PDB file of C-alpha atoms and ligand atoms in Angstrom:
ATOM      1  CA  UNK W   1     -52.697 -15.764 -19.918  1.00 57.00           C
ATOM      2  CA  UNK W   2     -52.871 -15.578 -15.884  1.00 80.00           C
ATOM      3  CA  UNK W   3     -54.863 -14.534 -13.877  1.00 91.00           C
ATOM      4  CA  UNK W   4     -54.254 -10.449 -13.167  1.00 95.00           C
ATOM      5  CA  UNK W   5     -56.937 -10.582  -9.963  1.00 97.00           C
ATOM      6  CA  UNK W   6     -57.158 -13.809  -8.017  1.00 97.00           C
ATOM      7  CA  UNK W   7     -60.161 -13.670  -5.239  1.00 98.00           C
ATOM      8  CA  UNK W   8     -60.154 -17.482  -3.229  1.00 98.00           C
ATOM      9  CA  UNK W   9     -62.382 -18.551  -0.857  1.00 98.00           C
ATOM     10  CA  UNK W  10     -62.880 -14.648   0.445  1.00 98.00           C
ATOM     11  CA  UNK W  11     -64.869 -14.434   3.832  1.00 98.00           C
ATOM     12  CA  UNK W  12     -65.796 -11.374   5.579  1.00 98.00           C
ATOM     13  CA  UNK W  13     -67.311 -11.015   9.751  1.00 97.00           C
ATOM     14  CA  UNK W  14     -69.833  -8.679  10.248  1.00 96.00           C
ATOM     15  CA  UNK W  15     -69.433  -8.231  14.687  1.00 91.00           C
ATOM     16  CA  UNK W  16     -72.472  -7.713  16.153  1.00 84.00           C
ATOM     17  CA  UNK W  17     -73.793  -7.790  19.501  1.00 84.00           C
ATOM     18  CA  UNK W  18     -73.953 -11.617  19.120  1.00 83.00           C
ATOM     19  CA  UNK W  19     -70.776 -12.134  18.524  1.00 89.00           C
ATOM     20  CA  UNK W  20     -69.598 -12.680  14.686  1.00 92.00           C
ATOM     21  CA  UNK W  21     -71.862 -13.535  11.502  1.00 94.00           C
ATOM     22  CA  UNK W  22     -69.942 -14.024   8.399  1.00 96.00           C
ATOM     23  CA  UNK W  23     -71.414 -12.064   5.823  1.00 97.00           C
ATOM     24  CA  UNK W  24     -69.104 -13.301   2.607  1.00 98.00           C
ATOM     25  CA  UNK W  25     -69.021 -17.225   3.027  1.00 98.00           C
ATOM     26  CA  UNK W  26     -65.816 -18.261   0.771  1.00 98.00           C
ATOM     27  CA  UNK W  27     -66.410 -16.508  -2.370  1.00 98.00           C
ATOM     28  CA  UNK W  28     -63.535 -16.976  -5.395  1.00 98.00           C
ATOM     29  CA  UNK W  29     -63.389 -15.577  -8.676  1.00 97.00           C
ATOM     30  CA  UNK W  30     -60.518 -14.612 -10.853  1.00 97.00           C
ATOM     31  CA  UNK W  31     -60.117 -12.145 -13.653  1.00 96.00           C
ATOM     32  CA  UNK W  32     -57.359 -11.776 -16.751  1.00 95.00           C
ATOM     33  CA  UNK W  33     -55.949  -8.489 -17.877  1.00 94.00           C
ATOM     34  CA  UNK W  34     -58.537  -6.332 -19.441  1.00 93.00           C
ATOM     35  CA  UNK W  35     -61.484  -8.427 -18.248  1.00 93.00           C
ATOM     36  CA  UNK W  36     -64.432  -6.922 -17.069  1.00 93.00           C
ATOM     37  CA  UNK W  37     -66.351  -9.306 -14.092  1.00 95.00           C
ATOM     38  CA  UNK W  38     -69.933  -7.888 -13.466  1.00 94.00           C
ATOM     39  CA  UNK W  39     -71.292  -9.076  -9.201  1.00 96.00           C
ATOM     40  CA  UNK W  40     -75.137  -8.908  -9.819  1.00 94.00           C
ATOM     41  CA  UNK W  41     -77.137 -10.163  -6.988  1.00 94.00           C
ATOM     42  CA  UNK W  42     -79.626  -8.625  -4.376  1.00 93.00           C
ATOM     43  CA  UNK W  43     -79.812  -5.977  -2.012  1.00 94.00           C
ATOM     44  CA  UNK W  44     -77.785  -7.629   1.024  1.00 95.00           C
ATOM     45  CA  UNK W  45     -76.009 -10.356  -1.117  1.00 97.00           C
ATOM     46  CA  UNK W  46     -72.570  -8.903  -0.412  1.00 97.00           C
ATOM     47  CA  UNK W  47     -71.608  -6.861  -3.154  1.00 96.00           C
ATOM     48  CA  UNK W  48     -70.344  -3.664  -1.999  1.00 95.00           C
ATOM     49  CA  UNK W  49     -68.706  -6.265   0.941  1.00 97.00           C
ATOM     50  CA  UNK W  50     -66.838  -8.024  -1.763  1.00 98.00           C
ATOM     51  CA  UNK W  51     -65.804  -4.861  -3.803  1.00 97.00           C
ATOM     52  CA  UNK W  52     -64.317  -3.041  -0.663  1.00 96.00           C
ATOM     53  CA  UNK W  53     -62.357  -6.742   0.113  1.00 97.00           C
ATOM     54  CA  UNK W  54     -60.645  -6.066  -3.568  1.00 97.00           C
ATOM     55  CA  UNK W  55     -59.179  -2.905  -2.163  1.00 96.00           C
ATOM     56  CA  UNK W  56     -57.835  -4.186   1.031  1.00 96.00           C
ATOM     57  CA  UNK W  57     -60.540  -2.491   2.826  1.00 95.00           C
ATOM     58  CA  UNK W  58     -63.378  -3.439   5.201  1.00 96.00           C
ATOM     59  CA  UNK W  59     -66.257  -1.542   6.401  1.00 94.00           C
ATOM     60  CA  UNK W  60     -66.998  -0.410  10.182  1.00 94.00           C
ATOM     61  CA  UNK W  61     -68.087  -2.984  12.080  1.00 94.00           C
ATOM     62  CA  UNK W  62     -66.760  -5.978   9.448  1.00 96.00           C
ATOM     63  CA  UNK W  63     -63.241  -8.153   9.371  1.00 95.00           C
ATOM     64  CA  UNK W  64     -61.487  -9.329   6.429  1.00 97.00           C
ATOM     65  CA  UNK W  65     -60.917 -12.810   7.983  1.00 96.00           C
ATOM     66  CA  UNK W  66     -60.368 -14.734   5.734  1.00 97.00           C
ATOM     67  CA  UNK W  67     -58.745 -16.222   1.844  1.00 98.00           C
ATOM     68  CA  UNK W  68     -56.874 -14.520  -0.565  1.00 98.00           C
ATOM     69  CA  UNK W  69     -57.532 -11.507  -2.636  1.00 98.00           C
ATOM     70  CA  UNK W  70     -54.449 -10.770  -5.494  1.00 97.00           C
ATOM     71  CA  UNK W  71     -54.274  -7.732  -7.220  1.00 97.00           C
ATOM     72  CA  UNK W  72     -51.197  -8.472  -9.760  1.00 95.00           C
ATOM     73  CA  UNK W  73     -48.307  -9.061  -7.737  1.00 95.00           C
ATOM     74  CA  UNK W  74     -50.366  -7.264  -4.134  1.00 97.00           C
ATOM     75  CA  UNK W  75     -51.664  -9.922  -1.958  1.00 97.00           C
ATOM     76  CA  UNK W  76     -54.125  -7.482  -0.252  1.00 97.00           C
ATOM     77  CA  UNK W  77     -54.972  -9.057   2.964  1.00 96.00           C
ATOM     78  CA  UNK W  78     -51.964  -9.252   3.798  1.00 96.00           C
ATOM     79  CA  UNK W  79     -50.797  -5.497   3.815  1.00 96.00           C
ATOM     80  CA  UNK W  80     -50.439  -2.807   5.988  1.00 96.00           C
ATOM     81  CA  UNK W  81     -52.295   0.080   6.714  1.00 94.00           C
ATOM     82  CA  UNK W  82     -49.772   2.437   4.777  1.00 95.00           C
ATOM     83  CA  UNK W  83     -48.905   0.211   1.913  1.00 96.00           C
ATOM     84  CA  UNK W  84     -52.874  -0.104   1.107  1.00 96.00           C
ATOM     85  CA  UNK W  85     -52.849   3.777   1.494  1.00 93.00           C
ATOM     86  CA  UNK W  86     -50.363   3.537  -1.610  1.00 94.00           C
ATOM     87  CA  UNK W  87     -51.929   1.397  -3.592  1.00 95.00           C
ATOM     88  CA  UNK W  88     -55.561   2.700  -3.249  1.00 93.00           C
ATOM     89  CA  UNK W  89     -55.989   5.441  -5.965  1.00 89.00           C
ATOM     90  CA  UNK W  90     -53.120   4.402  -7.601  1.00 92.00           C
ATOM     91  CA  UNK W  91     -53.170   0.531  -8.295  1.00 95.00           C
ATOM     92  CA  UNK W  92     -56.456   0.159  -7.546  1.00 96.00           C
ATOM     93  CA  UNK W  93     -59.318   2.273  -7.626  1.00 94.00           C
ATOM     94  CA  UNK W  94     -63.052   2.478  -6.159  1.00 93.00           C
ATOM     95  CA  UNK W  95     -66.229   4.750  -8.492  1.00 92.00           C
ATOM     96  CA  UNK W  96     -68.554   4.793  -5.792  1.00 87.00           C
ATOM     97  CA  UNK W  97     -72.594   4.763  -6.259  1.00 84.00           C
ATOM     98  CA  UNK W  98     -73.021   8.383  -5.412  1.00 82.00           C
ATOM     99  CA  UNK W  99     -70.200  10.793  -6.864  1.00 77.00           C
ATOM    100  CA  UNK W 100     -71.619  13.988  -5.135  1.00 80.00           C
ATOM    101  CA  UNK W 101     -70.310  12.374  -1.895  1.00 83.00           C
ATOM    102  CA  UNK W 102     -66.714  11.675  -3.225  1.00 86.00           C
ATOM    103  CA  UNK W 103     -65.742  15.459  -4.198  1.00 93.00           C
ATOM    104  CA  UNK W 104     -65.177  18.403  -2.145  1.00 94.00           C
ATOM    105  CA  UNK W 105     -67.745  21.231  -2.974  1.00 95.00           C
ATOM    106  CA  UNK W 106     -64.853  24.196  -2.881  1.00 96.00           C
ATOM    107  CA  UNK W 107     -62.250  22.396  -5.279  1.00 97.00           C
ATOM    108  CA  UNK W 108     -62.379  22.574  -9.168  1.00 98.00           C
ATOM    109  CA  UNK W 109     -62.798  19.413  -9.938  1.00 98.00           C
ATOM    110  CA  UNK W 110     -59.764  19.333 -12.352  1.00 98.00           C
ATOM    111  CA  UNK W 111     -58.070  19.298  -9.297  1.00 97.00           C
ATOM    112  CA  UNK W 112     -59.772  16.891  -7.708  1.00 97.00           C
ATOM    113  CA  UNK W 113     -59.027  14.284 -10.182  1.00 97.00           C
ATOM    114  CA  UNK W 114     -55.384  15.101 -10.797  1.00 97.00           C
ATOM    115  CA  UNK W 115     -54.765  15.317  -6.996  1.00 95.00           C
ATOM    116  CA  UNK W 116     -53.879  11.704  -5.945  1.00 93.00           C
ATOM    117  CA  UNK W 117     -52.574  10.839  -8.826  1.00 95.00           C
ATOM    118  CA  UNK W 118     -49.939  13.823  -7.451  1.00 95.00           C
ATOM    119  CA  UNK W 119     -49.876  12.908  -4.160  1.00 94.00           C
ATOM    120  CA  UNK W 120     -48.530   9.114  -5.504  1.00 93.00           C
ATOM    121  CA  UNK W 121     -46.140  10.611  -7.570  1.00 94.00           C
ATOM    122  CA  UNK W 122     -47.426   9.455 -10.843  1.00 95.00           C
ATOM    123  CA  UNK W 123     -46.444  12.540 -12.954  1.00 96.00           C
ATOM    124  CA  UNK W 124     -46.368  16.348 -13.182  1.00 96.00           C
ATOM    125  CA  UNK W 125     -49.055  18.563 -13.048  1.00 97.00           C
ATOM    126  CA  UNK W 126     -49.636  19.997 -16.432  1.00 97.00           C
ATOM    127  CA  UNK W 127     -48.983  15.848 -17.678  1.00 97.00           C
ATOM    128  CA  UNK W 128     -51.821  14.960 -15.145  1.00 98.00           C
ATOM    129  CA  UNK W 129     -54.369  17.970 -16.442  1.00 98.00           C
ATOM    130  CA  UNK W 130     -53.343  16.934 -20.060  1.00 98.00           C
ATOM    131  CA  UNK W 131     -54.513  13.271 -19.238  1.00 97.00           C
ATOM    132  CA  UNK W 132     -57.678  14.335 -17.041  1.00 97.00           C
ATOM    133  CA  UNK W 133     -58.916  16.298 -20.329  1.00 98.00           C
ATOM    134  CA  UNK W 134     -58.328  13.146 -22.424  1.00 96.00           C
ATOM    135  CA  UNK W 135     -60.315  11.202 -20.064  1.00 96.00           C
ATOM    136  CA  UNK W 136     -62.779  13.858 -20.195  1.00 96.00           C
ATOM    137  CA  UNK W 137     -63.022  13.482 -23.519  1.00 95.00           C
ATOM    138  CA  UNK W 138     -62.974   9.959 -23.901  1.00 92.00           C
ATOM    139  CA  UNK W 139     -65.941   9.870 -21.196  1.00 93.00           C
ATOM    140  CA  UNK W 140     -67.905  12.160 -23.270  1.00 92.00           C
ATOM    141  CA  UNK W 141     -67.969  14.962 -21.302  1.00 95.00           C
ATOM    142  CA  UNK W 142     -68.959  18.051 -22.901  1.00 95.00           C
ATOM    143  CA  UNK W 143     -66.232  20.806 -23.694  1.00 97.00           C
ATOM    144  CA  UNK W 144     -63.455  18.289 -22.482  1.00 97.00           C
ATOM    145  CA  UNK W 145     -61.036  21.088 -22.238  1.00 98.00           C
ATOM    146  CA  UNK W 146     -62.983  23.458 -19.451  1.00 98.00           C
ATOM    147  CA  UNK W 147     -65.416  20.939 -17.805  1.00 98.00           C
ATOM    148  CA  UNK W 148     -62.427  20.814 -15.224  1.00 98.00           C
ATOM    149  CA  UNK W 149     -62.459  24.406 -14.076  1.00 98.00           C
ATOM    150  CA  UNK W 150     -66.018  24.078 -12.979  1.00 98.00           C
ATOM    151  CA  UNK W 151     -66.909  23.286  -9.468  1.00 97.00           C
ATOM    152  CA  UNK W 152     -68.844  19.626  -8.605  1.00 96.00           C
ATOM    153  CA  UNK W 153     -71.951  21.682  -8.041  1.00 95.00           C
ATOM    154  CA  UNK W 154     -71.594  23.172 -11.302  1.00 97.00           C
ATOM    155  CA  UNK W 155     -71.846  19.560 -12.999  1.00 96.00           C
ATOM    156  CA  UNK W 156     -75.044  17.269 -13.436  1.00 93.00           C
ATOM    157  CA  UNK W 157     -75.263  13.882 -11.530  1.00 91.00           C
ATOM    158  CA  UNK W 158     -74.295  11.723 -14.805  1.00 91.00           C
ATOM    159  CA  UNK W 159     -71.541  14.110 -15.698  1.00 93.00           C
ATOM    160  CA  UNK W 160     -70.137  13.805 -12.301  1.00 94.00           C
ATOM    161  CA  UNK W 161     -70.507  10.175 -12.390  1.00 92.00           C
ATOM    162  CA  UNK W 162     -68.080  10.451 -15.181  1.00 93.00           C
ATOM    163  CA  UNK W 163     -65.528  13.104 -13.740  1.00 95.00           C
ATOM    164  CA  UNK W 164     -64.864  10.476 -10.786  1.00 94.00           C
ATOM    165  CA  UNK W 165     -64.477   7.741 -13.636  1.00 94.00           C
ATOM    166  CA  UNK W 166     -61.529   9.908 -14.978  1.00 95.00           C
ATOM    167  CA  UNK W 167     -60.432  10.520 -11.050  1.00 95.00           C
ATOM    168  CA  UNK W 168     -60.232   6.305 -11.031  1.00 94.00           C
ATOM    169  CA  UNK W 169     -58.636   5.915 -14.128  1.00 95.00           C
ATOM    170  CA  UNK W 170     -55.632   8.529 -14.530  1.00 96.00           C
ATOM    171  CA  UNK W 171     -53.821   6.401 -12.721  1.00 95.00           C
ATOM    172  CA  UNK W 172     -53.983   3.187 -14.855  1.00 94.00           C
ATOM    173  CA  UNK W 173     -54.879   1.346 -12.529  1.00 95.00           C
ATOM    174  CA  UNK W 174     -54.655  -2.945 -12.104  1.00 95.00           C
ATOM    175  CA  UNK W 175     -58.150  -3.206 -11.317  1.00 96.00           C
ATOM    176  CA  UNK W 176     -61.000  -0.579 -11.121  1.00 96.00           C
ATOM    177  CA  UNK W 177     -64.048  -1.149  -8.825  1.00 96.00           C
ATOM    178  CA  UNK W 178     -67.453   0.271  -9.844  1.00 94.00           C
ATOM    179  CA  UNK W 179     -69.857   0.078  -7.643  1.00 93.00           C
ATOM    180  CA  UNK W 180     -73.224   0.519  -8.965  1.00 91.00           C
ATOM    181  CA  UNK W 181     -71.898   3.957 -10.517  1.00 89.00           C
ATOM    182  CA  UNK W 182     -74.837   4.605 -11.961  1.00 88.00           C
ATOM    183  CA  UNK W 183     -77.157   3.567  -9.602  1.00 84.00           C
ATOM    184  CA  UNK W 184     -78.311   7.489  -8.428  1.00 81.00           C
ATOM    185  CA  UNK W 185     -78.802   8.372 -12.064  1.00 85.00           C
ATOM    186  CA  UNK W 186     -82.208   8.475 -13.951  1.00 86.00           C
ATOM    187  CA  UNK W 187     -82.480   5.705 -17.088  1.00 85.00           C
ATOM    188  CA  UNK W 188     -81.498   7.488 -19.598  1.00 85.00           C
ATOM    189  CA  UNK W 189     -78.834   8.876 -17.752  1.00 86.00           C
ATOM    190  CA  UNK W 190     -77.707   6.002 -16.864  1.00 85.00           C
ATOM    191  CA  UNK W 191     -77.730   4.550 -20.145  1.00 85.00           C
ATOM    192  CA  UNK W 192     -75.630   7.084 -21.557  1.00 85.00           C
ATOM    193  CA  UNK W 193     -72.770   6.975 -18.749  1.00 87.00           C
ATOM    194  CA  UNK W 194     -72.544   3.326 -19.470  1.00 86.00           C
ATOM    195  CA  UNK W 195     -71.584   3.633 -22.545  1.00 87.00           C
ATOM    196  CA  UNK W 196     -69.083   5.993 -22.121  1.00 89.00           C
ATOM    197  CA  UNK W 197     -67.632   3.648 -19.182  1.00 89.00           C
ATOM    198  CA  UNK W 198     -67.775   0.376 -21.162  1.00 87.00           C
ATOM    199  CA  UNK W 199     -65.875   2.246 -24.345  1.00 88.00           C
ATOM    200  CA  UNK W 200     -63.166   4.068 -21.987  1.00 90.00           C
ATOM    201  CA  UNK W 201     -62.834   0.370 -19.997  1.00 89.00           C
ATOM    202  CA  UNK W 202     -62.225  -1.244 -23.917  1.00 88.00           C
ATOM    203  CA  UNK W 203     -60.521   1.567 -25.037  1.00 89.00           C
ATOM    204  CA  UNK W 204     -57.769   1.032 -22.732  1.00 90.00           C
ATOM    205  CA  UNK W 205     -58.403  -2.250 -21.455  1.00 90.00           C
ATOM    206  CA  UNK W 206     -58.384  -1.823 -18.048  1.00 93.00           C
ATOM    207  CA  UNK W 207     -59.718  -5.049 -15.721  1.00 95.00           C
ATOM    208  CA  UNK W 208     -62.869  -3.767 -13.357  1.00 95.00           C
ATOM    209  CA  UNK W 209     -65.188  -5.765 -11.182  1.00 96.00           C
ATOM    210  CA  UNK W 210     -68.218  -4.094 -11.918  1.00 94.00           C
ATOM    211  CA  UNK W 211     -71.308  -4.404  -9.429  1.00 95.00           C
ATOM    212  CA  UNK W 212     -74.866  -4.027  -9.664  1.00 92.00           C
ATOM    213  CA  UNK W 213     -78.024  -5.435  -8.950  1.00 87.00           C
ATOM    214  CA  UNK W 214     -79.142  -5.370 -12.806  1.00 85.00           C
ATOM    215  CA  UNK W 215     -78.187  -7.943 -14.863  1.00 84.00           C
ATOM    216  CA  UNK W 216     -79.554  -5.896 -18.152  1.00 82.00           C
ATOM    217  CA  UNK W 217     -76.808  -3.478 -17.496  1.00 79.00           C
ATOM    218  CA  UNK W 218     -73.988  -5.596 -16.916  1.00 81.00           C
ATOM    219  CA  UNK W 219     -74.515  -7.781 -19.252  1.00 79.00           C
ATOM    220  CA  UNK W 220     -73.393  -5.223 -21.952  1.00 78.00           C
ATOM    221  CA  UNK W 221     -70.594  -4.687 -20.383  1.00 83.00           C
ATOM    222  CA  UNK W 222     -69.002  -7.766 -18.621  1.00 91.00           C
ATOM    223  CA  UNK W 223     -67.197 -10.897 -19.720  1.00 92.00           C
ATOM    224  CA  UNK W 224     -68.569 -12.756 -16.900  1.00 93.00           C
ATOM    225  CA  UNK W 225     -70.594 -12.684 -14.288  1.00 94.00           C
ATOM    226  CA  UNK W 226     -71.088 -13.873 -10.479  1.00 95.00           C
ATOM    227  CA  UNK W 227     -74.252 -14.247  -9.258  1.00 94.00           C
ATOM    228  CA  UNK W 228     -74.277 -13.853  -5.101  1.00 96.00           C
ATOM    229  CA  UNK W 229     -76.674 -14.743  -3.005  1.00 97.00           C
ATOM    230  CA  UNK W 230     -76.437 -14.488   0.881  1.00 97.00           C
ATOM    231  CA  UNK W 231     -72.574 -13.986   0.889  1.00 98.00           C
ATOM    232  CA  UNK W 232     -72.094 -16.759  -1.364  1.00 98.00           C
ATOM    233  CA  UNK W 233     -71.650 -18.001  -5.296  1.00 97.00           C
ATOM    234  CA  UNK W 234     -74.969 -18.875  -6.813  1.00 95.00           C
ATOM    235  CA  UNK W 235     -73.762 -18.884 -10.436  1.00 93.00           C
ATOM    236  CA  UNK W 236     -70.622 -18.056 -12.373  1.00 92.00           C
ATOM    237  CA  UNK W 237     -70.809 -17.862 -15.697  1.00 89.00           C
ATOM    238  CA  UNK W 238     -69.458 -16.048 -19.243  1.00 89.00           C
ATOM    239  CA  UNK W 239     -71.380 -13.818 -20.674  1.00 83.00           C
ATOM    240  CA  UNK W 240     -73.388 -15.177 -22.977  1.00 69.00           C
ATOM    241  CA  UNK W 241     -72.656 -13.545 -26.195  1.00 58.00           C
ATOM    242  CA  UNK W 242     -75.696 -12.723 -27.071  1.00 52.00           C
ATOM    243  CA  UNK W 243     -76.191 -10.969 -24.149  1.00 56.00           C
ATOM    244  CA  UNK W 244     -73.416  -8.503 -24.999  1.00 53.00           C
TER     245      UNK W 244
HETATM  246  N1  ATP A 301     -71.235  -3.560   9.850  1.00 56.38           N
HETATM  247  C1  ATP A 301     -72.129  -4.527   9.598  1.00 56.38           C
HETATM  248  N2  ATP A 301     -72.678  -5.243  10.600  1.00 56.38           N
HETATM  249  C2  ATP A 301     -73.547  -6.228  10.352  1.00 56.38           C
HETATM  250  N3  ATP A 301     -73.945  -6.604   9.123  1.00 56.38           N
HETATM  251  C3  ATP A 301     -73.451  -5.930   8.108  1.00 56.38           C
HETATM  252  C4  ATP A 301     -72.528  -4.853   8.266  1.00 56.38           C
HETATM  253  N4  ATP A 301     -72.222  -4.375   7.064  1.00 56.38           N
HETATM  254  C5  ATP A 301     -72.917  -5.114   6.160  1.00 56.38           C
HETATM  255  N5  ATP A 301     -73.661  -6.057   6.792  1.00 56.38           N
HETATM  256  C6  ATP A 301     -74.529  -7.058   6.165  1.00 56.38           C
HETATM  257  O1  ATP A 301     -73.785  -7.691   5.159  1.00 56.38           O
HETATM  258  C7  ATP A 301     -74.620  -8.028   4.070  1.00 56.38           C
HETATM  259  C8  ATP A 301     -73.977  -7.603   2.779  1.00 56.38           C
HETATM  260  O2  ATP A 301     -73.984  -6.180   2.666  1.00 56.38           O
HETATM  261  P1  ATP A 301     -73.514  -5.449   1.331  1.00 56.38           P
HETATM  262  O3  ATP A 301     -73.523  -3.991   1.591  1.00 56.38           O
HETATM  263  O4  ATP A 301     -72.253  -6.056   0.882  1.00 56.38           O
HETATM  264  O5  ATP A 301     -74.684  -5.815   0.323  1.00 56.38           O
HETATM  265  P2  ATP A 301     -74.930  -5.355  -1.183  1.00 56.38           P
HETATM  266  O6  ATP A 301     -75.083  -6.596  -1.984  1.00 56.38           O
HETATM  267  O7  ATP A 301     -73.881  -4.386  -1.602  1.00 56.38           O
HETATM  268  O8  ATP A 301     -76.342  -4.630  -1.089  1.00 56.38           O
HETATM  269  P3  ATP A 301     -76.928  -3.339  -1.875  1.00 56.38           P
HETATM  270  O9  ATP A 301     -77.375  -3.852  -3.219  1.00 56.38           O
HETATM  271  O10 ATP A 301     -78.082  -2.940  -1.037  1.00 56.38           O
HETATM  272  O11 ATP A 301     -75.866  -2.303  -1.955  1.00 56.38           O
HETATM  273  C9  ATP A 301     -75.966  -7.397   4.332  1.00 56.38           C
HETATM  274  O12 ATP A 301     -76.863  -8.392   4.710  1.00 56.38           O
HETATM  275  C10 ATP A 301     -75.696  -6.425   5.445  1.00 56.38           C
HETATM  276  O13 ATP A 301     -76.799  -6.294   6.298  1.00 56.38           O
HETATM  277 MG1   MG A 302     -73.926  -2.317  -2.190  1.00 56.38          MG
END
């Protein structure tokens, strides 16, 4: 099979007051359909750099300048403002490190997760609420059916965790980003949100990049794994089975 996600020789500029640093220093990976690719590496090593590049998208302050990211048949650097706008919560999607931050504290978060999906067209309301509360369910949220009506405040951190996990994946999305989702969450928390993500990502084998700095917790989860250090490649490598 081909490659769905093609990443080659990625670099990113970080401009500063001394002009520009590159802070991703030719990185390349690729990914098939359904493959899950953990980034582990240090505080600093580029991660959340990288994962933002997969979406088109830089931070303040940092330039995409240069190689290829392509996300099935989207070559991502090379696309507009707008046409990024369309694909971004609908071909690909981003579960950020802190949830709470994501959501607006006066919407249900039913709505919430159904909304871009509307906005890109993807389907009908009642269709979209249908598919939230399978997600829901599929996530292990408790009482799948009315979790939805509640507000984010009304939710705890893990569960929350998992209602932006449904936001990312009603839209089937090409590729799904996770970035250290469950970072902000306590261990056992954590434990149990990653095993809801890893059996929804099987489940409907969706491709992710999944980032983190702790190998113990990708390695469940991930097919391979890239190892960054300062910006670039230190190791690539499949999982080692008995790892998973
Ligand atoms: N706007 C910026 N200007 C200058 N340097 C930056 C900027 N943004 C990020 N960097 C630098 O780029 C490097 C990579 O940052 P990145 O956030 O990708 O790291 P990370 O691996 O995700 O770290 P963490 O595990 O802490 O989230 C860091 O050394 C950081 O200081
Ligand atoms: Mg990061």
């Amino acid at each position: 099979m081909t490659e769905l996600i093609r990443v080659e020789d990625l670099r990113v500029v970080a401009c500063g007051e001394r002009g520009e640093v590159e802070i991703v220093k030719g990185v390349s990976f690729s990914l098939k359909k359904g493959e899950v690719l953990a980034l582990i590496g240090e505080s600093g090593s580029g991660k959340t750099t990288i994962a933002l590049a997969l979406l088109g998208y830089a931070r303040r302050g940092c330039r995409l300048s240069g190689g290829v990211v392509q996300v099935g048949e989207h070559d991502m650097l090379a696309l507009s403002k707008t046409q990024l706008q369309g694909l971004r919560g609908n071909r690909v999607s981003y579960i950020a490190q802190s949830a709470a931050a994501a959501f607006n504290p006066a919407k249900k978060l039913i709505d919430q997760v159904v909304e871009g999906a509307l906005i890109h067209g993807l389907g009908n309301r009642a269709d979209l609420q249908a598919k939230a509360i399978e997600l829901f369910r599929d996530l292990a949220l408790p009482d799948p059916e009315r979790i939805g009506q509640r507000y984010p405040h009304q939710v705890s951190g893990g569960q929350l965790q998992r209602v932006m996990a449904a936001m990312a994946l009603i839209s089937d999305p090409l590729l799904v980003v996770l970035d250290e989702p469950t970072t902000a969450l306590d261990v056992t928390t954590q434990i149990d949100v990653l095993r809801a993500f890893k059996r929804v990502v099987y489940e409907r084998g969706t491709t992710a990049v999944y980032v983190s700095h702790d190998l113990a917790v990708v390695a469940q989860m991930a097919d391979q794994i890239v190892v960054l250090n300062g910006g670039e490649v230190l190791e690539q490598s499949a999982t080692a089975p008995l790892l998973k």
